[in-house]
Short mmCIF file of C-alpha atoms in Angstrom, two decimals:
data_model
loop_
_atom_site.label_atom_id
_atom_site.label_comp_id
_atom_site.label_asym_id
_atom_site.label_seq_id
_atom_site.Cartn_x
_atom_site.Cartn_y
_atom_site.Cartn_z
CA UNK A 1 -13.38 -2.33 23.46
CA UNK A 2 -9.66 -0.86 25.48
CA UNK A 3 -7.80 0.98 23.61
CA UNK A 4 -3.74 -0.64 23.63
CA UNK A 5 -0.46 1.68 23.41
CA UNK A 6 0.47 1.86 19.84
CA UNK A 7 3.65 0.39 19.14
CA UNK A 8 4.90 4.17 18.24
CA UNK A 9 8.54 5.38 18.52
CA UNK A 10 8.03 8.27 20.27
CA UNK A 11 9.83 11.76 19.36
CA UNK A 12 12.58 11.27 22.56
CA UNK A 13 12.74 7.42 21.28
CA UNK A 14 15.80 5.85 19.49
CA UNK A 15 15.39 2.61 18.24
CA UNK A 16 18.99 1.13 17.29
CA UNK A 17 20.40 0.70 14.02
CA UNK A 18 19.16 -2.99 13.55
CA UNK A 19 16.11 -2.72 15.12
CA UNK A 20 15.40 -0.35 12.23
CA UNK A 21 17.02 -2.70 9.92
CA UNK A 22 15.11 -5.72 10.96
CA UNK A 23 11.98 -3.37 10.66
CA UNK A 24 12.70 -2.18 7.07
CA UNK A 25 13.53 -5.93 6.38
CA UNK A 26 9.78 -7.09 7.47
CA UNK A 27 8.24 -4.12 5.64
CA UNK A 28 10.13 -4.53 2.16
CA UNK A 29 9.53 -9.01 2.54
CA UNK A 30 6.06 -7.74 2.89
CA UNK A 31 6.16 -5.40 -0.28
CA UNK A 32 8.20 -7.86 -2.58
CA UNK A 33 5.47 -10.75 -1.06
CA UNK A 34 2.41 -8.47 -2.78
CA UNK A 35 4.57 -7.57 -5.69
CA UNK A 36 5.13 -11.81 -6.47
CA UNK A 37 1.61 -12.22 -5.85
CA UNK A 38 0.65 -9.77 -8.19
CA UNK A 39 3.09 -10.90 -11.13
CA UNK A 40 2.25 -14.62 -10.79
CA UNK A 41 -1.07 -13.95 -10.89
CA UNK A 42 -1.03 -12.15 -13.62
CA UNK A 43 0.94 -14.28 -15.91
CA UNK A 44 -1.08 -17.74 -14.71
CA UNK A 45 -4.54 -15.62 -15.07
CA UNK A 46 -5.61 -16.67 -18.15
CA UNK A 47 -4.66 -20.21 -17.59
CA UNK A 48 -6.65 -20.40 -14.38
CA UNK A 49 -9.68 -18.72 -16.18
CA UNK A 50 -9.32 -21.21 -18.63
CA UNK A 51 -9.23 -23.93 -16.27
CA UNK A 52 -11.84 -22.71 -13.68
CA UNK A 53 -14.20 -21.74 -16.96
CA UNK A 54 -14.96 -18.38 -16.04
CA UNK A 55 -13.70 -15.52 -19.18
CA UNK A 56 -16.45 -13.37 -18.37
CA UNK A 57 -15.57 -13.31 -14.53
CA UNK A 58 -11.85 -12.66 -15.92
CA UNK A 59 -12.24 -8.84 -14.54
CA UNK A 60 -13.34 -9.31 -11.15
CA UNK A 61 -10.41 -11.48 -10.06
CA UNK A 62 -7.94 -8.41 -10.48
CA UNK A 63 -10.46 -5.94 -9.55
CA UNK A 64 -12.00 -7.81 -5.99
CA UNK A 65 -8.07 -7.96 -4.89
CA UNK A 66 -8.01 -3.60 -5.69
CA UNK A 67 -11.64 -3.04 -4.49
CA UNK A 68 -10.87 -4.42 -0.85
CA UNK A 69 -7.00 -3.55 -0.75
CA UNK A 70 -8.39 0.81 -1.48
CA UNK A 71 -11.20 0.09 0.89
CA UNK A 72 -9.27 -1.93 3.70
CA UNK A 73 -6.09 0.39 3.68
CA UNK A 74 -8.14 3.47 5.35
CA UNK A 75 -9.56 1.22 7.94
CA UNK A 76 -6.15 -0.43 8.91
CA UNK A 77 -4.76 3.00 8.88
CA UNK A 78 -6.91 4.06 11.63
CA UNK A 79 -6.79 0.79 13.12
CA UNK A 80 -2.77 0.42 12.87
CA UNK A 81 -2.98 4.50 14.62
CA UNK A 82 -5.66 3.06 17.59
CA UNK A 83 -4.48 -0.67 18.84
CA UNK A 84 -0.31 -0.46 17.05
CA UNK A 85 0.64 -1.14 13.67
CA UNK A 86 3.07 -3.94 14.68
CA UNK A 87 0.13 -7.16 15.50
CA UNK A 88 -2.20 -5.29 13.00
CA UNK A 89 0.50 -5.75 10.55
CA UNK A 90 1.18 -9.25 11.40
CA UNK A 91 -2.39 -10.05 11.29
CA UNK A 92 -3.00 -8.06 7.74
CA UNK A 93 -0.08 -10.40 6.44
CA UNK A 94 -1.92 -13.57 7.77
CA UNK A 95 -5.27 -12.44 6.24
CA UNK A 96 -3.48 -11.68 2.75
CA UNK A 97 -1.72 -15.53 3.45
CA UNK A 98 -4.57 -16.92 4.13
CA UNK A 99 -6.47 -15.54 1.36
CA UNK A 100 -3.94 -17.15 -0.99
CA UNK A 101 -4.21 -19.88 0.24
CA UNK A 102 -7.84 -20.23 -0.45
CA UNK A 103 -7.67 -19.02 -3.78
CA UNK A 104 -5.20 -21.84 -4.81
CA UNK A 105 -7.82 -24.29 -3.56
CA UNK A 106 -10.50 -22.45 -5.61
CA UNK A 107 -13.01 -24.77 -7.45
CA UNK A 108 -15.24 -21.93 -9.75
CA UNK A 109 -14.43 -18.25 -10.58
CA UNK A 110 -16.47 -17.28 -7.59
CA UNK A 111 -15.00 -18.66 -5.23
CA UNK A 112 -11.37 -17.56 -6.71
CA UNK A 113 -12.74 -13.92 -6.33
CA UNK A 114 -13.80 -14.19 -3.00
CA UNK A 115 -10.62 -15.32 -2.42
CA UNK A 116 -9.42 -12.67 -4.10
CA UNK A 117 -11.20 -10.07 -2.17
CA UNK A 118 -9.96 -11.66 0.85
CA UNK A 119 -6.69 -11.49 -0.26
CA UNK A 120 -6.84 -7.85 -0.95
CA UNK A 121 -8.11 -7.11 2.12
CA UNK A 122 -4.94 -8.31 4.05
CA UNK A 123 -2.68 -6.52 1.49
CA UNK A 124 -4.50 -3.22 1.98
CA UNK A 125 -1.70 -3.26 4.77
CA UNK A 126 0.58 -2.59 2.17
CA UNK A 127 -0.41 0.66 1.33
CA UNK A 128 0.41 2.30 4.67
CA UNK A 129 3.89 1.17 4.96
CA UNK A 130 4.92 4.79 5.17
CA UNK A 131 3.21 5.18 8.35
CA UNK A 132 5.27 2.25 9.67
CA UNK A 133 8.74 3.90 8.49
CA UNK A 134 7.54 6.80 9.80
CA UNK A 135 6.92 5.29 13.24
CA UNK A 136 10.12 3.82 13.61
CA UNK A 137 12.63 6.50 12.55
CA UNK A 138 13.36 9.71 13.51
CA UNK A 139 11.53 12.86 11.87
CA UNK A 140 14.77 13.97 10.69
CA UNK A 141 15.39 10.95 9.21
CA UNK A 142 12.31 9.82 7.80
CA UNK A 143 12.76 11.41 4.03
CA UNK A 144 15.81 9.41 4.04
CA UNK A 145 14.64 5.84 5.24
CA UNK A 146 11.27 6.41 2.55
CA UNK A 147 13.27 6.53 -0.02
CA UNK A 148 14.91 3.26 1.22
CA UNK A 149 11.96 1.81 1.27
CA UNK A 150 11.01 3.15 -2.45
CA UNK A 151 14.23 2.95 -4.40
CA UNK A 152 14.53 4.13 -7.65
CA UNK A 153 14.68 0.60 -9.12
CA UNK A 154 11.58 -0.86 -6.97
CA UNK A 155 8.42 -2.12 -8.20
CA UNK A 156 6.39 1.00 -6.69
CA UNK A 157 8.80 3.52 -7.65
CA UNK A 158 7.55 4.65 -10.79
CA UNK A 159 4.03 5.03 -8.88
CA UNK A 160 5.64 7.18 -6.38
CA UNK A 161 7.09 9.01 -9.00
CA UNK A 162 3.63 9.50 -10.56
CA UNK A 163 1.97 10.69 -7.52
CA UNK A 164 5.21 13.41 -7.42
CA UNK A 165 4.37 14.56 -10.68
CA UNK A 166 0.99 14.49 -10.73
CA UNK A 167 1.08 16.54 -7.43
CA UNK A 168 3.82 19.19 -9.59
CA UNK A 169 1.65 19.60 -11.95
CA UNK A 170 -2.01 20.02 -9.74
CA UNK A 171 0.12 22.72 -8.21
CA UNK A 172 1.16 24.54 -11.64
CA UNK A 173 -2.84 24.26 -12.93
CA UNK A 174 -3.63 25.71 -9.16
CA UNK A 175 -1.10 28.52 -10.44
CA UNK A 176 -2.47 29.53 -13.91
CA UNK A 177 -5.94 29.61 -12.68
CA UNK A 178 -4.95 32.09 -9.16
CA UNK A 179 -3.28 34.12 -12.11
CA UNK A 180 -6.26 33.52 -14.85
CA UNK A 181 -8.52 34.39 -12.07
CA UNK A 182 -6.46 37.87 -10.92
CA UNK A 183 -6.33 38.56 -14.86
CA UNK A 184 -10.43 38.58 -14.76
CA UNK A 185 -10.40 40.46 -11.52
CA UNK A 186 -8.33 43.47 -13.21
CA UNK A 187 -10.22 43.47 -16.36
CA UNK A 188 -13.35 43.36 -14.38
#
């Protein structure tokens, strides 16, 4: 399989402001699509489960999506590096939409779980949106651009803040461990 050139803005390239905003608009629409999906499914899931008669499989509907999304995130990231992010992003959105349509036609809980997994496989690309932003912006503008995507009031903003807080806590714990090791070494 021949490698294609990735759709990446090289350091010297500069995309026009309109093109960058078009890219951001597409990425934010994909995030909105995933957020709406999760909101609608979580609200309607009890009714859907009651209609399909599979309360014992309720947790699998959510787990299948999350598991497929988590596993494919790394796959989409690597394939995006190899073959270009733009076409891969479009393919993933199509997979996501196909999974959504198929999940809507489910007649059994098994089908619903399977189609949610397909949907999650396409939804795995939402997790690598930061890489798309990095490709579209110059290095000196990346932080500001990523903040535009993950605004304070966005659905993912709390998750981003939690990740930063955990990283800061992890750093503090590592510093305490280092201090304790030094103290023990001095006592020995």
